[in-house]
């Protein structure tokens, strides 16, 4: 209750909203690049508290949404292998590949199991030495350290039937691609969970190179409204910088120990983002020392690519379209029957819009 009182206090929220109205003297567009921010913004009705000239748009902040279809194809192909068990987080079960989702693969007899962590997948490998256990490693800098520690544990124990199909990505290169493509924004609501690991310094290039405002923020109503106010003040004063609103969790340097684990196990590589294409040095691959845990080395037969079904998830992830702009939204594409990845996850823009705005 004390936490709710502190960060969801109605008087504080009303005060912040009033200050934003007073200080918003022009049009502003700010992009959040964290799926948890997207969910919080719409769950708490933040847009309804802002004046019309302040616009919030969503970027590629949902790790499930940006996972490429070919990755899903590889995952399901491995799951149909006779001696393999594929483990994944629940959000991935309904993400469409070229032919099917992992959930549909399980319904057809593939060995697909839900886990809550990489450590749980490693334990499954310990308990089933006769099977190859593949962990589906997705997420940004927030979840990559956990995968790294698990791989290091498997190495130290000499476990030879645990593998990782890696799809970890890092956020700054994707933010830069958005800016290079010419999406007009005045600043970023920077991802709080990512910054806990990387530190706010990971975003210093944005004001320095592009002259845009940045605020690293938390996920409660007062966090988000404070961040919007801080961004407006940066724009009004023409003094772009990276500020930390979320000081109870984020520092400039970040979590050094987590960074050490990531650098020990991973190195950068070019990877595909669903809807954004291949982004240079935006992914993480296992270093040579740990390459034996790489499940992507297993031979699989992948289906041919198919034509798009009308889903505009890529445009939504780039911030150039909103979910209602899609002809499939809330008709052919719903959370129960998703046509695109943005409708699958609770952090996806389409899922969030359907949940909180479909009545509109």
CSV table of C-alpha atoms in Angstrom, one decimal:
chain,number,residue,atom,x,y,z
A,1,UNK,CA,0.0,0.0,0.0
A,2,UNK,CA,2.8,2.4,0.8
A,3,UNK,CA,4.3,1.8,-2.7
A,4,UNK,CA,1.0,2.5,-4.3
A,5,UNK,CA,0.5,5.6,-2.3
A,6,UNK,CA,3.9,6.9,-3.3
A,7,UNK,CA,3.8,6.3,-7.0
A,8,UNK,CA,0.0,6.3,-7.8
A,9,UNK,CA,-1.0,9.2,-5.6
A,10,UNK,CA,-3.9,11.0,-7.3
A,11,UNK,CA,-2.9,14.4,-6.1
A,12,UNK,CA,0.7,13.9,-7.3
A,13,UNK,CA,-0.6,12.6,-10.6
A,14,UNK,CA,-2.9,15.6,-11.0
A,15,UNK,CA,-0.1,18.0,-10.1
A,16,UNK,CA,2.2,16.5,-12.7
A,17,UNK,CA,-0.5,16.6,-15.4
A,18,UNK,CA,-1.1,20.2,-14.6
A,19,UNK,CA,2.5,21.1,-14.9
A,20,UNK,CA,2.8,19.3,-18.2
A,21,UNK,CA,-0.2,21.3,-19.5
A,22,UNK,CA,1.3,24.5,-18.4
A,23,UNK,CA,4.8,23.9,-19.8
A,24,UNK,CA,3.8,22.2,-23.1
A,25,UNK,CA,4.1,25.2,-25.4
A,26,UNK,CA,4.5,23.4,-28.7
A,27,UNK,CA,4.0,20.0,-30.3
A,28,UNK,CA,6.0,17.1,-28.8
A,29,UNK,CA,6.4,13.5,-29.8
A,30,UNK,CA,8.2,11.1,-27.5
A,31,UNK,CA,8.9,7.4,-28.1
A,32,UNK,CA,9.1,4.7,-25.5
A,33,UNK,CA,11.2,1.7,-26.4
A,34,UNK,CA,10.2,-0.7,-23.6
A,35,UNK,CA,7.2,-3.0,-23.8
A,36,UNK,CA,6.6,-2.6,-20.1
A,37,UNK,CA,6.4,1.2,-20.6
A,38,UNK,CA,3.9,0.7,-23.4
A,39,UNK,CA,1.7,-1.5,-21.2
A,40,UNK,CA,1.9,0.9,-18.2
A,41,UNK,CA,1.2,4.0,-20.4
A,42,UNK,CA,-2.1,2.5,-21.6
A,43,UNK,CA,-3.0,0.6,-18.4
A,44,UNK,CA,-2.9,3.8,-16.4
A,45,UNK,CA,-4.5,6.0,-19.1
A,46,UNK,CA,-1.5,8.3,-19.3
A,47,UNK,CA,-2.4,9.7,-22.8
A,48,UNK,CA,-5.7,10.9,-21.4
A,49,UNK,CA,-3.8,13.0,-18.9
A,50,UNK,CA,-1.7,14.7,-21.5
A,51,UNK,CA,-2.6,17.8,-23.6
A,52,UNK,CA,-3.2,17.1,-27.3
A,53,UNK,CA,0.2,18.5,-28.3
A,54,UNK,CA,2.0,15.9,-26.3
A,55,UNK,CA,2.1,12.5,-28.2
A,56,UNK,CA,3.5,9.2,-27.1
A,57,UNK,CA,4.4,6.5,-29.6
A,58,UNK,CA,5.7,3.0,-29.2
A,59,UNK,CA,9.0,1.6,-30.6
A,60,UNK,CA,10.6,-1.8,-30.8
A,61,UNK,CA,10.5,-2.5,-27.1
A,62,UNK,CA,8.8,-5.9,-26.9
A,63,UNK,CA,11.4,-8.7,-27.2
A,64,UNK,CA,8.7,-11.2,-28.4
A,65,UNK,CA,7.5,-8.8,-31.0
A,66,UNK,CA,10.9,-8.3,-32.6
A,67,UNK,CA,11.8,-12.0,-32.7
A,68,UNK,CA,12.1,-13.0,-36.4
A,69,UNK,CA,9.9,-15.5,-38.0
A,70,UNK,CA,12.9,-17.6,-39.1
A,71,UNK,CA,13.9,-17.9,-35.4
A,72,UNK,CA,10.5,-19.4,-34.6
A,73,UNK,CA,10.8,-21.7,-37.6
A,74,UNK,CA,14.2,-23.0,-36.3
A,75,UNK,CA,12.7,-23.4,-32.8
A,76,UNK,CA,9.8,-25.5,-34.0
A,77,UNK,CA,12.0,-27.6,-36.3
A,78,UNK,CA,14.3,-28.4,-33.4
A,79,UNK,CA,11.3,-29.3,-31.3
A,80,UNK,CA,10.2,-32.0,-33.8
A,81,UNK,CA,13.7,-33.6,-33.6
A,82,UNK,CA,13.4,-37.0,-32.0
A,83,UNK,CA,16.0,-36.5,-29.2
A,84,UNK,CA,15.3,-32.8,-28.4
A,85,UNK,CA,13.3,-30.9,-25.9
A,86,UNK,CA,12.7,-27.2,-26.6
A,87,UNK,CA,12.1,-24.9,-23.6
A,88,UNK,CA,10.7,-21.4,-23.8
A,89,UNK,CA,8.9,-18.6,-22.0
A,90,UNK,CA,5.1,-18.6,-22.3
A,91,UNK,CA,4.9,-15.5,-24.5
A,92,UNK,CA,6.6,-17.3,-27.3
A,93,UNK,CA,4.1,-20.1,-27.6
A,94,UNK,CA,1.8,-18.2,-29.9
A,95,UNK,CA,4.3,-16.2,-31.9
A,96,UNK,CA,3.8,-17.0,-35.6
A,97,UNK,CA,6.6,-18.4,-37.7
A,98,UNK,CA,6.4,-19.0,-41.4
A,99,UNK,CA,4.1,-22.1,-40.9
A,100,UNK,CA,3.2,-22.5,-37.3
A,101,UNK,CA,3.6,-21.3,-33.7
A,102,UNK,CA,5.5,-23.2,-31.1
A,103,UNK,CA,2.2,-23.9,-29.4
A,104,UNK,CA,0.9,-25.5,-32.6
A,105,UNK,CA,4.0,-27.5,-32.9
A,106,UNK,CA,3.4,-28.9,-29.4
A,107,UNK,CA,-0.1,-29.7,-30.3
A,108,UNK,CA,1.3,-31.8,-33.2
A,109,UNK,CA,3.6,-33.8,-30.9
A,110,UNK,CA,6.7,-31.7,-30.7
A,111,UNK,CA,8.4,-31.6,-27.3
A,112,UNK,CA,7.9,-28.0,-26.3
A,113,UNK,CA,7.9,-27.1,-22.6
A,114,UNK,CA,7.4,-23.9,-20.7
A,115,UNK,CA,10.0,-22.6,-18.3
A,116,UNK,CA,10.4,-19.5,-16.1
A,117,UNK,CA,14.1,-19.2,-16.5
A,118,UNK,CA,17.2,-20.6,-18.2
A,119,UNK,CA,18.2,-22.2,-14.9
A,120,UNK,CA,15.0,-24.3,-15.1
A,121,UNK,CA,15.9,-25.5,-18.5
A,122,UNK,CA,19.4,-26.4,-17.3
A,123,UNK,CA,17.8,-28.4,-14.5
A,124,UNK,CA,15.7,-30.3,-17.0
A,125,UNK,CA,18.9,-31.1,-18.9
A,126,UNK,CA,20.4,-32.5,-15.7
A,127,UNK,CA,17.4,-34.7,-15.1
A,128,UNK,CA,17.2,-36.0,-18.7
A,129,UNK,CA,20.8,-36.7,-19.7
A,130,UNK,CA,19.6,-38.8,-22.7
A,131,UNK,CA,17.9,-35.8,-24.4
A,132,UNK,CA,19.2,-32.5,-25.8
A,133,UNK,CA,17.5,-29.6,-24.0
A,134,UNK,CA,17.4,-26.3,-25.9
A,135,UNK,CA,16.6,-23.1,-24.2
A,136,UNK,CA,15.0,-20.3,-26.2
A,137,UNK,CA,17.0,-17.3,-25.1
A,138,UNK,CA,15.2,-14.1,-26.0
A,139,UNK,CA,15.1,-10.6,-24.5
A,140,UNK,CA,17.3,-7.5,-24.3
A,141,UNK,CA,20.1,-6.6,-21.9
A,142,UNK,CA,17.6,-7.3,-19.1
A,143,UNK,CA,17.5,-11.1,-19.5
A,144,UNK,CA,20.9,-11.7,-21.2
A,145,UNK,CA,22.9,-11.9,-18.0
A,146,UNK,CA,20.7,-14.7,-16.7
A,147,UNK,CA,21.3,-16.7,-19.8
A,148,UNK,CA,25.1,-16.0,-19.5
A,149,UNK,CA,25.3,-17.1,-15.9
A,150,UNK,CA,23.4,-20.3,-16.8
A,151,UNK,CA,25.7,-21.1,-19.7
A,152,UNK,CA,28.7,-20.6,-17.4
A,153,UNK,CA,27.1,-22.9,-14.9
A,154,UNK,CA,26.6,-25.6,-17.6
A,155,UNK,CA,30.3,-25.2,-18.6
A,156,UNK,CA,31.5,-25.5,-15.0
A,157,UNK,CA,29.4,-28.7,-14.5
A,158,UNK,CA,30.4,-30.2,-17.8
A,159,UNK,CA,26.8,-30.6,-18.9
A,160,UNK,CA,26.8,-31.7,-22.5
A,161,UNK,CA,23.1,-31.9,-23.3
A,162,UNK,CA,22.1,-28.3,-22.7
A,163,UNK,CA,22.0,-25.8,-25.6
A,164,UNK,CA,20.9,-22.2,-26.2
A,165,UNK,CA,19.0,-21.0,-29.3
A,166,UNK,CA,20.0,-17.4,-28.9
A,167,UNK,CA,17.9,-14.4,-29.9
A,168,UNK,CA,19.2,-11.9,-27.3
A,169,UNK,CA,19.4,-8.3,-28.6
A,170,UNK,CA,20.6,-5.0,-27.4
A,171,UNK,CA,18.5,-1.8,-27.6
A,172,UNK,CA,20.8,1.2,-28.5
A,173,UNK,CA,21.5,0.1,-32.2
A,174,UNK,CA,17.7,-0.3,-32.8
A,175,UNK,CA,17.1,3.2,-31.4
A,176,UNK,CA,19.7,4.5,-33.8
A,177,UNK,CA,18.2,2.8,-36.8
A,178,UNK,CA,14.9,4.4,-36.0
A,179,UNK,CA,16.5,7.8,-35.9
A,180,UNK,CA,18.4,7.1,-39.1
A,181,UNK,CA,15.2,6.1,-40.9
A,182,UNK,CA,13.8,9.6,-40.2
A,183,UNK,CA,11.1,8.9,-37.7
A,184,UNK,CA,10.3,12.3,-36.3
A,185,UNK,CA,10.5,12.4,-32.5
A,186,UNK,CA,11.6,14.9,-29.9
A,187,UNK,CA,13.0,12.4,-27.4
A,188,UNK,CA,13.0,9.0,-25.9
A,189,UNK,CA,11.5,7.5,-22.8
A,190,UNK,CA,14.5,5.2,-22.3
A,191,UNK,CA,13.9,1.6,-21.1
A,192,UNK,CA,14.2,1.4,-17.3
A,193,UNK,CA,14.9,-2.4,-17.1
A,194,UNK,CA,17.6,-2.3,-19.8
A,195,UNK,CA,19.2,0.7,-18.1
A,196,UNK,CA,19.4,-1.2,-14.8
A,197,UNK,CA,22.0,-3.4,-16.5
A,198,UNK,CA,23.6,-1.0,-19.0
A,199,UNK,CA,23.4,2.2,-17.1
A,200,UNK,CA,22.1,5.4,-18.5
A,201,UNK,CA,25.4,6.0,-20.3
A,202,UNK,CA,24.3,3.5,-23.0
A,203,UNK,CA,22.1,6.3,-24.4
A,204,UNK,CA,24.6,9.2,-24.3
A,205,UNK,CA,25.1,9.0,-28.1
A,206,UNK,CA,21.5,10.1,-28.7
A,207,UNK,CA,21.7,13.7,-27.4
A,208,UNK,CA,25.3,14.0,-28.5
A,209,UNK,CA,24.8,12.7,-32.0
A,210,UNK,CA,21.1,13.5,-32.7
A,211,UNK,CA,20.4,16.3,-30.3
A,212,UNK,CA,17.4,14.6,-28.8
A,213,UNK,CA,16.1,14.5,-25.2
A,214,UNK,CA,16.3,11.2,-23.2
A,215,UNK,CA,14.9,10.3,-19.8
A,216,UNK,CA,15.3,6.8,-18.2
A,217,UNK,CA,12.2,6.2,-16.2
A,218,UNK,CA,10.3,3.7,-14.1
A,219,UNK,CA,6.9,2.2,-14.8
A,220,UNK,CA,4.4,3.8,-12.4
A,221,UNK,CA,2.1,6.7,-13.3
A,222,UNK,CA,4.2,9.3,-11.5
A,223,UNK,CA,7.4,7.9,-13.0
A,224,UNK,CA,6.1,8.3,-16.6
A,225,UNK,CA,4.5,11.7,-16.1
A,226,UNK,CA,7.6,13.0,-14.4
A,227,UNK,CA,9.7,11.7,-17.4
A,228,UNK,CA,7.3,13.4,-19.8
A,229,UNK,CA,7.7,16.7,-17.9
A,230,UNK,CA,11.5,16.3,-17.8
A,231,UNK,CA,11.6,15.7,-21.6
A,232,UNK,CA,9.4,18.7,-22.3
A,233,UNK,CA,11.8,20.9,-20.2
A,234,UNK,CA,14.8,19.5,-22.1
A,235,UNK,CA,13.1,20.4,-25.4
A,236,UNK,CA,12.0,23.8,-24.3
A,237,UNK,CA,15.4,24.7,-23.0
A,238,UNK,CA,17.2,23.2,-26.0
A,239,UNK,CA,19.5,21.3,-23.7
A,240,UNK,CA,19.2,17.6,-24.7
A,241,UNK,CA,20.8,15.2,-22.3
A,242,UNK,CA,20.3,11.8,-20.7
A,243,UNK,CA,18.5,12.2,-17.3
A,244,UNK,CA,17.6,9.5,-14.9
A,245,UNK,CA,14.2,9.7,-13.3
A,246,UNK,CA,14.3,6.0,-12.2
A,247,UNK,CA,17.1,6.6,-9.7
A,248,UNK,CA,15.8,4.0,-7.3
A,249,UNK,CA,17.1,1.3,-9.7
A,250,UNK,CA,19.3,3.0,-12.4
A,251,UNK,CA,22.8,4.5,-12.2
A,252,UNK,CA,25.0,6.0,-14.9
A,253,UNK,CA,27.3,2.9,-14.9
A,254,UNK,CA,24.7,0.2,-14.5
A,255,UNK,CA,25.2,-3.3,-13.0
A,256,UNK,CA,28.9,-3.9,-13.6
A,257,UNK,CA,28.8,-7.6,-12.5
A,258,UNK,CA,26.0,-8.3,-14.9
A,259,UNK,CA,27.9,-6.6,-17.7
A,260,UNK,CA,31.0,-8.8,-16.9
A,261,UNK,CA,28.9,-12.0,-17.2
A,262,UNK,CA,27.5,-10.8,-20.5
A,263,UNK,CA,30.9,-9.9,-21.9
A,264,UNK,CA,32.3,-13.2,-20.7
A,265,UNK,CA,29.7,-15.3,-22.6
A,266,UNK,CA,28.5,-13.1,-25.5
A,267,UNK,CA,29.9,-11.0,-28.3
A,268,UNK,CA,28.1,-8.7,-30.7
A,269,UNK,CA,26.7,-9.8,-34.1
A,270,UNK,CA,24.4,-8.5,-36.8
A,271,UNK,CA,20.9,-9.9,-36.3
A,272,UNK,CA,17.4,-9.7,-37.8
A,273,UNK,CA,14.6,-7.9,-36.0
A,274,UNK,CA,11.1,-8.6,-37.1
A,275,UNK,CA,9.9,-5.6,-39.0
A,276,UNK,CA,13.2,-3.8,-38.9
A,277,UNK,CA,15.5,-6.1,-40.9
A,278,UNK,CA,19.1,-6.8,-40.0
A,279,UNK,CA,20.6,-4.3,-37.6
A,280,UNK,CA,24.4,-4.2,-37.3
A,281,UNK,CA,25.9,-5.3,-34.0
A,282,UNK,CA,22.5,-5.4,-32.4
A,283,UNK,CA,22.6,-9.1,-31.3
A,284,UNK,CA,24.5,-11.3,-29.0
A,285,UNK,CA,26.1,-14.6,-29.9
A,286,UNK,CA,28.0,-17.1,-27.8
A,287,UNK,CA,31.8,-16.6,-27.8
A,288,UNK,CA,34.1,-19.3,-29.0
A,289,UNK,CA,34.7,-20.6,-25.5
A,290,UNK,CA,31.0,-21.3,-25.1
A,291,UNK,CA,30.1,-22.1,-28.8
A,292,UNK,CA,29.5,-25.7,-28.0
A,293,UNK,CA,26.2,-24.7,-26.4
A,294,UNK,CA,24.9,-23.0,-29.6
A,295,UNK,CA,21.8,-24.8,-30.8
A,296,UNK,CA,21.9,-22.9,-34.1
A,297,UNK,CA,24.6,-25.4,-35.3
A,298,UNK,CA,22.1,-28.2,-35.4
A,299,UNK,CA,20.9,-28.9,-39.0
A,300,UNK,CA,17.2,-28.2,-39.6
A,301,UNK,CA,15.0,-28.0,-42.7
A,302,UNK,CA,13.3,-24.6,-42.7
A,303,UNK,CA,10.1,-23.8,-44.8
A,304,UNK,CA,10.2,-21.3,-47.6
A,305,UNK,CA,9.3,-17.7,-46.8
A,306,UNK,CA,5.7,-16.7,-47.5
A,307,UNK,CA,4.1,-13.5,-48.5
A,308,UNK,CA,3.0,-11.1,-45.8
A,309,UNK,CA,-0.6,-11.5,-44.6
A,310,UNK,CA,-1.4,-7.8,-44.3
A,311,UNK,CA,0.0,-7.3,-40.8
A,312,UNK,CA,1.9,-4.0,-40.4
A,313,UNK,CA,3.7,-5.0,-37.2
A,314,UNK,CA,7.0,-3.7,-38.7
A,315,UNK,CA,5.6,-0.2,-39.2
A,316,UNK,CA,4.2,-0.2,-35.7
A,317,UNK,CA,7.6,-1.3,-34.2
A,318,UNK,CA,9.2,1.6,-36.1
A,319,UNK,CA,6.7,4.1,-34.7
A,320,UNK,CA,5.4,5.1,-38.1
A,321,UNK,CA,1.9,3.5,-37.6
A,322,UNK,CA,-0.4,2.8,-34.7
A,323,UNK,CA,-2.2,-0.5,-34.1
A,324,UNK,CA,-5.6,0.9,-35.3
A,325,UNK,CA,-4.0,1.7,-38.6
A,326,UNK,CA,-3.8,-2.0,-39.4
A,327,UNK,CA,-6.7,-3.4,-41.4
A,328,UNK,CA,-6.5,-6.6,-39.4
A,329,UNK,CA,-6.5,-5.0,-35.9
A,330,UNK,CA,-9.4,-6.1,-33.7
A,331,UNK,CA,-11.1,-8.0,-36.5
A,332,UNK,CA,-9.0,-10.7,-38.0
A,333,UNK,CA,-6.2,-10.1,-35.4
A,334,UNK,CA,-7.1,-10.4,-31.7
A,335,UNK,CA,-5.2,-11.7,-28.6
A,336,UNK,CA,-7.1,-15.0,-29.0
A,337,UNK,CA,-6.2,-15.3,-32.7
A,338,UNK,CA,-3.1,-13.2,-33.3
A,339,UNK,CA,-2.0,-12.7,-36.9
A,340,UNK,CA,1.2,-10.8,-35.9
A,341,UNK,CA,3.7,-10.8,-33.1
A,342,UNK,CA,2.7,-7.4,-31.8
A,343,UNK,CA,-0.7,-8.9,-30.7
A,344,UNK,CA,0.8,-11.9,-28.9
A,345,UNK,CA,2.7,-10.5,-25.9
A,346,UNK,CA,1.2,-8.5,-23.1
A,347,UNK,CA,4.0,-6.0,-23.9
A,348,UNK,CA,3.1,-5.8,-27.6
A,349,UNK,CA,1.6,-2.5,-28.8
A,350,UNK,CA,-1.4,-4.2,-30.6
A,351,UNK,CA,-2.2,-6.4,-27.6
A,352,UNK,CA,-2.1,-3.3,-25.3
A,353,UNK,CA,-4.2,-1.2,-27.6
A,354,UNK,CA,-6.8,-4.0,-28.0
A,355,UNK,CA,-6.9,-4.4,-24.2
A,356,UNK,CA,-7.3,-0.7,-23.4
A,357,UNK,CA,-8.6,1.0,-26.5
A,358,UNK,CA,-10.6,-1.4,-28.7
A,359,UNK,CA,-13.8,0.0,-27.2
A,360,UNK,CA,-12.9,3.3,-28.9
